[in-house]
mmCIF file of C-alpha atoms and ligand atoms in Angstrom:
data_model
loop_
_atom_site.group_PDB
_atom_site.id
_atom_site.type_symbol
_atom_site.label_atom_id
_atom_site.label_comp_id
_atom_site.label_asym_id
_atom_site.label_seq_id
_atom_site.Cartn_x
_atom_site.Cartn_y
_atom_site.Cartn_z
ATOM 1 C CA UNK E 1 11.849 -25.024 -31.019
ATOM 2 C CA UNK E 2 13.708 -24.548 -27.134
ATOM 3 C CA UNK E 3 12.603 -25.414 -23.451
ATOM 4 C CA UNK E 4 12.091 -22.798 -21.380
ATOM 5 C CA UNK E 5 12.417 -22.980 -17.771
ATOM 6 C CA UNK E 6 11.101 -19.843 -15.595
ATOM 7 C CA UNK E 7 12.180 -19.066 -12.140
ATOM 8 C CA UNK E 8 11.337 -15.754 -11.920
ATOM 9 C CA UNK E 9 9.188 -14.671 -8.982
ATOM 10 C CA UNK E 10 6.250 -13.560 -11.746
ATOM 11 C CA UNK E 11 5.587 -14.491 -14.421
ATOM 12 C CA UNK E 12 5.271 -17.856 -13.709
ATOM 13 C CA UNK E 13 4.703 -20.912 -15.894
ATOM 14 C CA UNK E 14 1.162 -22.504 -15.604
ATOM 15 C CA UNK E 15 -0.200 -25.519 -15.343
ATOM 16 C CA UNK E 16 -1.046 -27.081 -18.491
ATOM 17 C CA UNK E 17 -4.921 -27.501 -17.048
ATOM 18 C CA UNK E 18 -4.567 -23.972 -16.592
ATOM 19 C CA UNK E 19 -3.471 -22.954 -20.386
ATOM 20 C CA UNK E 20 -6.276 -25.649 -21.353
ATOM 21 C CA UNK E 21 -8.925 -24.170 -20.128
ATOM 22 C CA UNK E 22 -7.612 -20.450 -21.128
ATOM 23 C CA UNK E 23 -7.801 -22.205 -24.352
ATOM 24 C CA UNK E 24 -11.543 -22.709 -24.451
ATOM 25 C CA UNK E 25 -13.415 -20.797 -27.156
ATOM 26 C CA UNK E 26 -14.412 -17.130 -25.906
ATOM 27 C CA UNK E 27 -17.615 -16.831 -23.820
ATOM 28 C CA UNK E 28 -19.522 -13.420 -23.909
ATOM 29 C CA UNK E 29 -19.449 -11.610 -20.849
ATOM 30 C CA UNK E 30 -23.176 -10.975 -20.253
ATOM 31 C CA UNK E 31 -24.258 -14.259 -20.037
ATOM 32 C CA UNK E 32 -26.062 -16.798 -17.342
ATOM 33 C CA UNK E 33 -22.532 -19.295 -17.810
ATOM 34 C CA UNK E 34 -19.754 -16.891 -17.178
ATOM 35 C CA UNK E 35 -21.374 -14.909 -14.728
ATOM 36 C CA UNK E 36 -21.602 -18.077 -12.584
ATOM 37 C CA UNK E 37 -17.840 -19.132 -14.008
ATOM 38 C CA UNK E 38 -17.042 -15.247 -12.482
ATOM 39 C CA UNK E 39 -18.826 -15.588 -9.176
ATOM 40 C CA UNK E 40 -16.999 -19.402 -8.829
ATOM 41 C CA UNK E 41 -13.775 -16.877 -9.229
ATOM 42 C CA UNK E 42 -14.936 -14.119 -6.987
ATOM 43 C CA UNK E 43 -15.994 -17.330 -3.860
ATOM 44 C CA UNK E 44 -12.786 -18.561 -4.750
ATOM 45 C CA UNK E 45 -10.144 -16.106 -3.757
ATOM 46 C CA UNK E 46 -12.094 -15.661 -0.682
ATOM 47 C CA UNK E 47 -10.568 -18.571 0.097
ATOM 48 C CA UNK E 48 -7.274 -17.952 -0.843
ATOM 49 C CA UNK E 49 -7.311 -14.390 0.806
ATOM 50 C CA UNK E 50 -9.470 -15.966 3.974
ATOM 51 C CA UNK E 51 -11.657 -13.379 4.185
ATOM 52 C CA UNK E 52 -15.438 -13.246 4.964
ATOM 53 C CA UNK E 53 -14.710 -9.377 3.094
ATOM 54 C CA UNK E 54 -16.353 -7.845 -0.338
ATOM 55 C CA UNK E 55 -13.071 -9.939 -3.152
ATOM 56 C CA UNK E 56 -13.399 -6.961 -6.468
ATOM 57 C CA UNK E 57 -11.412 -8.228 -9.195
ATOM 58 C CA UNK E 58 -8.813 -5.640 -12.138
ATOM 59 C CA UNK E 59 -8.315 -6.815 -15.459
ATOM 60 C CA UNK E 60 -4.887 -5.277 -15.629
ATOM 61 C CA UNK E 61 -2.017 -5.968 -13.705
ATOM 62 C CA UNK E 62 -1.527 -6.575 -9.452
ATOM 63 C CA UNK E 63 -0.310 -1.877 -9.976
ATOM 64 C CA UNK E 64 -3.299 -2.085 -11.211
ATOM 65 C CA UNK E 65 -4.824 -3.029 -8.369
ATOM 66 C CA UNK E 66 -2.374 -0.928 -5.557
ATOM 67 C CA UNK E 67 -3.089 1.608 -7.221
ATOM 68 C CA UNK E 68 -7.493 1.463 -7.658
ATOM 69 C CA UNK E 69 -6.438 1.311 -3.801
ATOM 70 C CA UNK E 70 -5.331 4.553 -3.364
ATOM 71 C CA UNK E 71 -8.039 6.242 -5.599
ATOM 72 C CA UNK E 72 -10.579 4.134 -4.102
ATOM 73 C CA UNK E 73 -9.652 4.793 -0.607
ATOM 74 C CA UNK E 74 -8.577 8.114 -0.471
ATOM 75 C CA UNK E 75 -9.193 12.238 -1.947
ATOM 76 C CA UNK E 76 -6.144 15.187 -2.232
ATOM 77 C CA UNK E 77 -4.215 16.057 0.153
ATOM 78 C CA UNK E 78 -5.034 13.109 2.617
ATOM 79 C CA UNK E 79 -2.123 12.179 5.277
ATOM 80 C CA UNK E 80 -0.625 7.995 4.527
ATOM 81 C CA UNK E 81 2.126 5.669 5.641
ATOM 82 C CA UNK E 82 4.390 3.888 2.956
ATOM 83 C CA UNK E 83 6.219 1.583 4.948
ATOM 84 C CA UNK E 84 8.771 0.077 2.768
ATOM 85 C CA UNK E 85 12.064 -1.910 2.926
ATOM 86 C CA UNK E 86 12.440 -2.334 -1.794
ATOM 87 C CA UNK E 87 10.686 -1.310 -4.909
ATOM 88 C CA UNK E 88 7.619 -2.260 -4.307
ATOM 89 C CA UNK E 89 7.074 -0.806 -1.247
ATOM 90 C CA UNK E 90 7.797 2.408 -2.733
ATOM 91 C CA UNK E 91 5.777 1.674 -5.978
ATOM 92 C CA UNK E 92 2.951 2.248 -3.156
ATOM 93 C CA UNK E 93 4.643 6.404 -2.544
ATOM 94 C CA UNK E 94 4.614 6.946 -6.168
ATOM 95 C CA UNK E 95 1.363 6.306 -7.167
ATOM 96 C CA UNK E 96 -0.192 8.293 -3.708
ATOM 97 C CA UNK E 97 2.459 11.072 -5.444
ATOM 98 C CA UNK E 98 0.617 10.648 -8.609
ATOM 99 C CA UNK E 99 -2.166 11.647 -6.405
ATOM 100 C CA UNK E 100 -1.422 14.474 -4.246
ATOM 101 C CA UNK E 101 -2.112 12.096 -1.776
ATOM 102 C CA UNK E 102 0.577 13.395 1.579
ATOM 103 C CA UNK E 103 3.116 10.443 1.723
ATOM 104 C CA UNK E 104 4.916 9.631 5.781
ATOM 105 C CA UNK E 105 7.826 7.250 4.876
ATOM 106 C CA UNK E 106 9.211 4.573 6.745
ATOM 107 C CA UNK E 107 11.967 3.584 4.132
ATOM 108 C CA UNK E 108 14.041 0.527 5.785
ATOM 109 C CA UNK E 109 17.712 -0.573 3.957
ATOM 110 C CA UNK E 110 17.110 -2.938 0.940
ATOM 111 C CA UNK E 111 17.198 -6.364 2.631
ATOM 112 C CA UNK E 112 16.164 -5.470 6.137
ATOM 113 C CA UNK E 113 12.236 -5.545 7.360
ATOM 114 C CA UNK E 114 9.864 -3.552 8.398
ATOM 115 C CA UNK E 115 9.721 -2.423 12.157
ATOM 116 C CA UNK E 116 5.537 -2.269 12.616
ATOM 117 C CA UNK E 117 7.182 0.015 16.295
ATOM 118 C CA UNK E 118 7.591 2.471 13.450
ATOM 119 C CA UNK E 119 4.168 2.313 12.545
ATOM 120 C CA UNK E 120 3.379 2.215 15.796
ATOM 121 C CA UNK E 121 4.987 5.406 16.827
ATOM 122 C CA UNK E 122 4.065 6.890 13.712
ATOM 123 C CA UNK E 123 0.333 6.211 13.905
ATOM 124 C CA UNK E 124 0.835 7.874 17.420
ATOM 125 C CA UNK E 125 2.613 11.097 16.505
ATOM 126 C CA UNK E 126 -0.135 11.327 13.809
ATOM 127 C CA UNK E 127 -3.510 11.240 13.747
ATOM 128 C CA UNK E 128 -4.727 12.736 10.955
ATOM 129 C CA UNK E 129 -3.193 8.882 8.857
ATOM 130 C CA UNK E 130 -6.586 7.703 6.853
ATOM 131 C CA UNK E 131 -4.393 4.604 5.633
ATOM 132 C CA UNK E 132 -0.801 1.951 6.295
ATOM 133 C CA UNK E 133 0.569 1.307 2.898
ATOM 134 C CA UNK E 134 2.835 -2.046 2.960
ATOM 135 C CA UNK E 135 4.030 -5.170 1.303
ATOM 136 C CA UNK E 136 4.090 -8.645 3.099
ATOM 137 C CA UNK E 137 6.478 -10.232 0.513
ATOM 138 C CA UNK E 138 9.313 -7.533 -1.341
ATOM 139 C CA UNK E 139 10.112 -9.488 -4.251
ATOM 140 C CA UNK E 140 13.183 -7.166 -5.268
ATOM 141 C CA UNK E 141 14.627 -8.073 -1.439
ATOM 142 C CA UNK E 142 13.580 -11.377 -1.200
ATOM 143 C CA UNK E 143 11.872 -10.131 2.792
ATOM 144 C CA UNK E 144 8.208 -11.192 4.387
ATOM 145 C CA UNK E 145 7.860 -8.978 6.387
ATOM 146 C CA UNK E 146 5.262 -9.200 9.563
ATOM 147 C CA UNK E 147 1.866 -7.970 9.024
ATOM 148 C CA UNK E 148 -0.111 -10.027 11.366
ATOM 149 C CA UNK E 149 1.768 -7.776 13.953
ATOM 150 C CA UNK E 150 1.329 -4.492 11.642
ATOM 151 C CA UNK E 151 -2.516 -5.707 11.497
ATOM 152 C CA UNK E 152 -2.665 -5.603 15.822
ATOM 153 C CA UNK E 153 -1.064 -1.673 15.452
ATOM 154 C CA UNK E 154 -3.603 -0.544 12.835
ATOM 155 C CA UNK E 155 -6.852 -2.205 13.543
ATOM 156 C CA UNK E 156 -6.968 -0.009 16.596
ATOM 157 C CA UNK E 157 -6.831 2.949 15.135
ATOM 158 C CA UNK E 158 -8.804 4.976 11.775
ATOM 159 C CA UNK E 159 -5.996 4.382 9.534
ATOM 160 C CA UNK E 160 -6.951 1.783 7.314
ATOM 161 C CA UNK E 161 -4.018 -1.306 5.890
ATOM 162 C CA UNK E 162 -3.452 -1.963 3.173
ATOM 163 C CA UNK E 163 -1.300 -4.878 1.977
ATOM 164 C CA UNK E 164 0.369 -6.070 -1.113
ATOM 165 C CA UNK E 165 0.622 -9.648 -2.238
ATOM 166 C CA UNK E 166 1.151 -9.436 -5.022
ATOM 167 C CA UNK E 167 3.669 -12.027 -4.988
ATOM 168 C CA UNK E 168 3.095 -13.614 -1.684
ATOM 169 C CA UNK E 169 0.213 -14.944 -1.995
ATOM 170 C CA UNK E 170 -0.847 -18.699 -2.223
ATOM 171 C CA UNK E 171 2.992 -19.912 -2.113
ATOM 172 C CA UNK E 172 3.710 -17.054 1.740
ATOM 173 C CA UNK E 173 1.605 -17.734 4.543
ATOM 174 C CA UNK E 174 -1.799 -14.514 4.120
ATOM 175 C CA UNK E 175 -4.288 -14.080 6.155
ATOM 176 C CA UNK E 176 -6.808 -11.957 5.434
ATOM 177 C CA UNK E 177 -8.894 -11.423 8.502
ATOM 178 C CA UNK E 178 -6.998 -12.499 10.751
ATOM 179 C CA UNK E 179 -4.290 -10.261 10.212
ATOM 180 C CA UNK E 180 -6.551 -7.468 9.945
ATOM 181 C CA UNK E 181 -6.038 -5.979 6.713
ATOM 182 C CA UNK E 182 -8.836 -3.798 5.075
ATOM 183 C CA UNK E 183 -7.479 -3.919 1.888
ATOM 184 C CA UNK E 184 -4.745 -6.189 -0.092
ATOM 185 C CA UNK E 185 -4.202 -7.031 -3.515
ATOM 186 C CA UNK E 186 -2.676 -9.141 -5.287
ATOM 187 C CA UNK E 187 -2.106 -9.993 -9.340
ATOM 188 C CA UNK E 188 -2.859 -13.627 -11.453
ATOM 189 C CA UNK E 189 0.673 -14.638 -12.279
ATOM 190 C CA UNK E 190 2.566 -15.344 -9.684
ATOM 191 C CA UNK E 191 1.253 -17.556 -7.715
ATOM 192 C CA UNK E 192 -1.755 -18.660 -8.367
ATOM 193 C CA UNK E 193 -0.355 -19.170 -11.623
ATOM 194 C CA UNK E 194 -2.243 -17.279 -14.542
ATOM 195 C CA UNK E 195 -0.941 -15.723 -16.911
ATOM 196 C CA UNK E 196 -0.366 -11.890 -16.028
ATOM 197 C CA UNK E 197 -3.729 -9.183 -16.220
ATOM 198 C CA UNK E 198 -5.815 -9.857 -13.745
ATOM 199 C CA UNK E 199 -5.550 -8.741 -10.416
ATOM 200 C CA UNK E 200 -7.586 -8.864 -7.427
ATOM 201 C CA UNK E 201 -8.411 -6.613 -4.363
ATOM 202 C CA UNK E 202 -10.261 -7.323 -0.766
ATOM 203 C CA UNK E 203 -12.625 -4.209 0.840
ATOM 204 C CA UNK E 204 -13.110 -4.257 4.482
ATOM 205 C CA UNK E 205 -16.187 -2.236 5.803
ATOM 206 C CA UNK E 206 -13.689 -0.290 7.580
ATOM 207 C CA UNK E 207 -12.425 -0.032 4.642
ATOM 208 C CA UNK E 208 -15.939 0.263 2.592
ATOM 209 C CA UNK E 209 -16.760 3.924 5.047
ATOM 210 C CA UNK E 210 -13.424 5.383 3.360
ATOM 211 C CA UNK E 211 -14.080 4.717 -0.410
ATOM 212 C CA UNK E 212 -17.222 6.533 0.535
ATOM 213 C CA UNK E 213 -15.767 9.287 1.187
ATOM 214 C CA UNK E 214 -13.256 9.068 -0.949
ATOM 215 C CA UNK E 215 -12.822 12.132 -4.028
ATOM 216 C CA UNK E 216 -9.528 11.354 -5.482
ATOM 217 C CA UNK E 217 -10.652 11.177 -9.763
ATOM 218 C CA UNK E 218 -11.152 7.101 -11.021
ATOM 219 C CA UNK E 219 -13.581 5.547 -13.975
ATOM 220 C CA UNK E 220 -12.392 1.851 -14.552
ATOM 221 C CA UNK E 221 -11.404 2.152 -11.421
ATOM 222 C CA UNK E 222 -14.176 2.316 -9.217
ATOM 223 C CA UNK E 223 -14.711 -0.471 -6.531
ATOM 224 C CA UNK E 224 -18.456 0.657 -6.026
ATOM 225 C CA UNK E 225 -18.515 -0.008 -9.809
ATOM 226 C CA UNK E 226 -17.344 -3.411 -9.063
ATOM 227 C CA UNK E 227 -19.217 -3.980 -5.966
ATOM 228 C CA UNK E 228 -22.672 -3.251 -7.795
ATOM 229 C CA UNK E 229 -22.120 -5.753 -10.718
ATOM 230 C CA UNK E 230 -20.756 -8.086 -8.699
ATOM 231 C CA UNK E 231 -24.578 -8.746 -7.539
ATOM 232 C CA UNK E 232 -25.622 -8.869 -11.082
ATOM 233 C CA UNK E 233 -22.644 -11.757 -11.946
ATOM 234 C CA UNK E 234 -21.552 -9.367 -14.875
ATOM 235 C CA UNK E 235 -18.337 -7.273 -14.458
ATOM 236 C CA UNK E 236 -18.656 -3.654 -14.930
ATOM 237 C CA UNK E 237 -16.700 -3.055 -18.067
ATOM 238 C CA UNK E 238 -15.510 -7.029 -20.726
ATOM 239 C CA UNK E 239 -13.239 -8.876 -18.070
ATOM 240 C CA UNK E 240 -10.092 -10.916 -19.868
ATOM 241 C CA UNK E 241 -12.499 -13.720 -19.987
ATOM 242 C CA UNK E 242 -10.213 -16.131 -21.214
ATOM 243 C CA UNK E 243 -7.842 -15.612 -18.084
ATOM 244 C CA UNK E 244 -10.529 -15.085 -16.355
ATOM 245 C CA UNK E 245 -11.873 -18.277 -16.814
ATOM 246 C CA UNK E 246 -8.242 -20.076 -16.466
ATOM 247 C CA UNK E 247 -7.849 -18.797 -13.114
ATOM 248 C CA UNK E 248 -11.100 -20.635 -12.151
ATOM 249 C CA UNK E 249 -9.134 -23.371 -12.958
ATOM 250 C CA UNK E 250 -6.213 -22.227 -10.529
ATOM 251 C CA UNK E 251 -8.515 -22.159 -7.830
ATOM 252 C CA UNK E 252 -9.743 -24.926 -8.849
ATOM 253 C CA UNK E 253 -5.401 -26.354 -8.416
ATOM 254 C CA UNK E 254 -4.856 -24.452 -5.516
ATOM 255 C CA UNK E 255 -7.836 -25.830 -3.039
ATOM 256 C CA UNK E 256 -7.693 -29.426 -4.141
ATOM 257 C CA UNK E 257 -4.409 -28.624 -2.774
ATOM 258 C CA UNK E 258 -4.367 -26.927 0.426
ATOM 259 C CA UNK E 259 -3.539 -23.267 0.840
ATOM 260 C CA UNK E 260 -1.246 -24.742 4.555
ATOM 261 C CA UNK E 261 0.351 -28.244 2.393
ATOM 262 C CA UNK E 262 1.362 -24.725 -0.530
ATOM 263 C CA UNK E 263 2.437 -23.177 2.513
ATOM 264 C CA UNK E 264 3.818 -25.855 4.099
ATOM 265 C CA UNK E 265 6.319 -26.878 0.151
ATOM 266 C CA UNK E 266 7.046 -23.671 -0.373
ATOM 267 C CA UNK E 267 8.791 -23.217 2.543
ATOM 268 C CA UNK E 268 10.764 -27.047 2.049
ATOM 269 C CA UNK E 269 11.446 -25.607 -1.832
ATOM 270 C CA UNK E 270 12.937 -22.666 -0.077
ATOM 271 C CA UNK E 271 14.813 -24.058 3.032
ATOM 272 C CA UNK E 272 16.886 -26.787 0.222
ATOM 273 C CA UNK E 273 17.472 -23.405 -2.488
ATOM 274 C CA UNK E 274 18.801 -21.118 0.348
ATOM 275 C CA UNK E 275 21.286 -24.353 1.523
ATOM 276 C CA UNK E 276 22.109 -24.891 -2.357
ATOM 277 C CA UNK E 277 22.951 -21.324 -2.643
ATOM 278 C CA UNK E 278 24.981 -21.550 0.779
ATOM 279 C CA UNK E 279 26.549 -25.693 -0.914
ATOM 280 C CA UNK E 280 27.831 -23.184 -3.731
ATOM 281 C CA UNK E 281 29.496 -20.790 -1.730
ATOM 282 C CA UNK E 282 27.169 -17.358 -2.153
ATOM 283 C CA UNK E 283 25.566 -15.260 -0.284
ATOM 284 C CA UNK E 284 21.952 -14.947 0.625
ATOM 285 C CA UNK E 285 21.227 -11.004 0.105
ATOM 286 C CA UNK E 286 19.133 -10.458 3.370
ATOM 287 C CA UNK E 287 17.987 -10.527 6.632
ATOM 288 C CA UNK E 288 17.661 -13.952 6.448
ATOM 289 C CA UNK E 289 15.637 -13.742 10.002
ATOM 290 C CA UNK E 290 12.776 -12.405 7.815
ATOM 291 C CA UNK E 291 13.646 -14.592 4.531
ATOM 292 C CA UNK E 292 9.596 -15.071 2.343
ATOM 293 C CA UNK E 293 9.235 -18.784 1.041
ATOM 294 C CA UNK E 294 8.787 -17.609 -3.016
ATOM 295 C CA UNK E 295 11.996 -15.878 -3.560
ATOM 296 C CA UNK E 296 16.100 -15.822 -3.309
ATOM 297 C CA UNK E 297 18.136 -13.362 -3.584
ATOM 298 C CA UNK E 298 21.439 -14.132 -3.971
ATOM 299 C CA UNK E 299 24.212 -11.092 -3.597
ATOM 300 C CA UNK E 300 26.762 -11.736 -6.833
ATOM 301 C CA UNK E 301 30.587 -12.257 -5.789
ATOM 302 C CA UNK E 302 33.109 -9.311 -6.352
ATOM 303 C CA UNK E 303 33.165 -8.687 -10.007
ATOM 304 C CA UNK E 304 30.005 -10.455 -10.989
ATOM 305 C CA UNK E 305 27.536 -8.962 -12.512
ATOM 306 C CA UNK E 306 24.315 -10.377 -12.042
ATOM 307 C CA UNK E 307 22.579 -9.206 -14.878
ATOM 308 C CA UNK E 308 25.156 -10.917 -17.079
ATOM 309 C CA UNK E 309 24.608 -14.009 -15.512
ATOM 310 C CA UNK E 310 20.545 -14.100 -15.874
ATOM 311 C CA UNK E 311 21.697 -13.176 -19.780
ATOM 312 C CA UNK E 312 23.283 -16.398 -20.033
ATOM 313 C CA UNK E 313 21.604 -18.587 -18.239
ATOM 314 C CA UNK E 314 18.458 -17.297 -20.532
ATOM 315 C CA UNK E 315 20.126 -17.232 -24.079
ATOM 316 C CA UNK E 316 22.491 -20.356 -23.187
ATOM 317 C CA UNK E 317 20.482 -22.635 -21.403
ATOM 318 C CA UNK E 318 16.483 -21.146 -21.583
ATOM 319 C CA UNK E 319 16.403 -20.729 -17.833
ATOM 320 C CA UNK E 320 14.910 -17.857 -16.650
ATOM 321 C CA UNK E 321 16.305 -16.081 -13.210
ATOM 322 C CA UNK E 322 15.521 -12.458 -12.359
ATOM 323 C CA UNK E 323 18.689 -10.481 -12.275
ATOM 324 C CA UNK E 324 17.882 -7.109 -9.177
ATOM 325 C CA UNK E 325 16.042 -4.635 -9.303
ATOM 326 C CA UNK E 326 16.908 -0.397 -9.116
ATOM 327 C CA UNK E 327 20.200 -0.063 -6.758
ATOM 328 C CA UNK E 328 20.219 -3.413 -6.271
ATOM 329 C CA UNK E 329 20.807 -4.059 -10.126
ATOM 330 C CA UNK E 330 23.656 -6.426 -11.229
ATOM 331 C CA UNK E 331 24.300 -7.443 -7.509
ATOM 332 C CA UNK E 332 21.670 -9.675 -7.068
ATOM 333 C CA UNK E 333 20.312 -12.261 -8.919
ATOM 334 C CA UNK E 334 16.706 -13.956 -7.707
ATOM 335 C CA UNK E 335 15.138 -17.995 -7.129
ATOM 336 C CA UNK E 336 11.588 -18.028 -7.251
ATOM 337 C CA UNK E 337 9.419 -21.029 -5.630
ATOM 338 C CA UNK E 338 6.685 -20.117 -6.722
ATOM 339 C CA UNK E 339 2.946 -20.796 -8.332
ATOM 340 C CA UNK E 340 3.255 -23.698 -10.511
ATOM 341 C CA UNK E 341 7.631 -23.435 -9.643
ATOM 342 C CA UNK E 342 8.114 -27.494 -8.779
ATOM 343 C CA UNK E 343 11.920 -29.026 -7.485
ATOM 344 C CA UNK E 344 12.502 -30.479 -10.828
ATOM 345 C CA UNK E 345 12.635 -26.540 -12.227
ATOM 346 C CA UNK E 346 14.772 -25.836 -8.765
ATOM 347 C CA UNK E 347 17.171 -28.528 -9.560
ATOM 348 C CA UNK E 348 17.871 -26.800 -13.534
ATOM 349 C CA UNK E 349 18.778 -23.659 -12.414
ATOM 350 C CA UNK E 350 20.281 -24.383 -9.529
ATOM 351 C CA UNK E 351 22.811 -26.853 -12.241
ATOM 352 C CA UNK E 352 22.750 -23.864 -14.692
ATOM 353 C CA UNK E 353 23.646 -21.419 -11.887
ATOM 354 C CA UNK E 354 26.365 -23.308 -11.241
ATOM 355 C CA UNK E 355 27.787 -23.622 -14.309
ATOM 356 C CA UNK E 356 27.865 -21.081 -15.006
ATOM 357 C CA UNK E 357 29.216 -18.592 -11.901
ATOM 358 C CA UNK E 358 32.061 -21.265 -12.987
ATOM 359 C CA UNK E 359 32.219 -19.946 -16.228
ATOM 360 C CA UNK E 360 32.209 -16.722 -15.823
ATOM 361 C CA UNK E 361 35.518 -17.326 -12.676
ATOM 362 C CA UNK E 362 33.812 -18.166 -8.731
ATOM 363 C CA UNK E 363 35.243 -20.546 -6.778
ATOM 364 C CA UNK E 364 32.540 -22.972 -7.492
ATOM 365 C CA UNK E 365 32.563 -27.738 -6.938
ATOM 366 C CA UNK E 366 30.134 -28.226 -10.235
ATOM 367 C CA UNK E 367 27.032 -30.527 -8.482
ATOM 368 C CA UNK E 368 28.031 -28.752 -4.460
ATOM 369 C CA UNK E 369 23.659 -26.597 -5.408
ATOM 370 C CA UNK E 370 22.077 -29.351 -7.051
ATOM 371 C CA UNK E 371 23.544 -31.882 -3.763
ATOM 372 C CA UNK E 372 22.259 -29.856 -0.986
ATOM 373 C CA UNK E 373 18.328 -28.854 -2.879
ATOM 374 C CA UNK E 374 18.488 -32.639 -2.714
ATOM 375 C CA UNK E 375 19.886 -33.876 0.818
ATOM 376 C CA UNK E 376 16.804 -30.555 2.577
ATOM 377 C CA UNK E 377 14.829 -32.279 0.175
ATOM 378 C CA UNK E 378 14.982 -35.902 1.960
ATOM 379 C CA UNK E 379 15.258 -35.255 4.997
HETATM 380 N N1 LIG D 401 4.381 -5.846 -5.633
HETATM 381 C C1 LIG D 401 4.910 -6.216 -5.582
HETATM 382 C C2 LIG D 401 5.259 -7.599 -4.161
HETATM 383 C C3 LIG D 401 5.282 -7.452 -6.592
HETATM 384 O O1 LIG D 401 6.771 -8.381 -7.550
HETATM 385 C C4 LIG D 401 4.938 -7.198 -8.510
HETATM 386 C C5 LIG D 401 4.953 -7.567 -9.022
HETATM 387 N N2 LIG D 401 6.460 -8.407 -9.738
HETATM 388 C C6 LIG D 401 4.439 -5.935 -7.867
HETATM 389 C C7 LIG D 401 3.950 -4.950 -7.161
HETATM 390 C C8 LIG D 401 3.753 -5.015 -9.839
HETATM 391 O O2 LIG D 401 2.453 -6.056 -10.187
HETATM 392 P P1 LIG D 401 2.211 -6.083 -11.414
HETATM 393 O O3 LIG D 401 4.021 -6.354 -12.410
HETATM 394 O O4 LIG D 401 1.879 -6.838 -12.257
HETATM 395 O O5 LIG D 401 1.655 -5.044 -11.743
#
């Protein structure tokens, strides 16, 4: 049997306690037993999101919650801003386009962060903007955006701020209410340490006002139906019962450790990983002033195909890291430090990355990366 080390920025490994919760006998979803767990998950997610706003649960991956945000807030022809610095920022644009929403796009070069001033200027020029869509941690490039600064700008306008924190939540500080985020969306398979398949959205009272006016088509993803059924400790349709039980356990683990401690530990792992990459003579792909703690993007040296590196690591050593997406395919690889990924997994990943790159002809001293990694952890 092959042993796997999953170091991708989603899905991430699942702790054994969460897996065994998921494996419990199936509960019927219209019972008080399930209702209690479901309501505790909703309440627990308020802690994870740091919000007093409504939290809704969607059966579907992170993109389902993104699409739910678009269809519940808007009407055809509405004007919005999409501030994107990578593949997942662009996803907001693609969803809006699919529904006939008019997008004013702020596109930042991949590897750079969004400048909140650009959003401020566009909002000043166009008073019809209904919503600003952006990304907390842009998983495709490794950037973390300054959501707090963006929130300060958007809150003074009629527009709502919608943030994708699918890869950031739990491991990278995110304060929904303090940062004035009206709708935040996340998925189960990253910081939440669960299998893929569930997503969540927070909805502020400012956002609910838009929901009341929204006419885009929706049925399964209807926020109003979701909110109403929470009052009865239910979901509108059959939820992914086992995933809800799993996430209930994961939230318990997160609460026990506290978000503050998780943010600090993740930052340390991220620093150690960056040190390792530099000690190996490699370059970090993105602007390091705005680098996230959840994923390290590594530029491949000239002539090295990142996809081949990923394939060899996976097939020969059981180590899964991610390649580049879109225009970065082959040019970068990405190592995650989120959720249940820990220092032991990272030492294994870094050490075999050294081996594979050396085999491909890169001048790397075996042990240089892992040594730097250990040194930072011991500081
Ligand atoms: N946004 C971000 C920042 C992500 O990292 C991802 C998943 N990689 C998504 C959105 C999409 O989520 P999903 O694949 O769960 O639909």
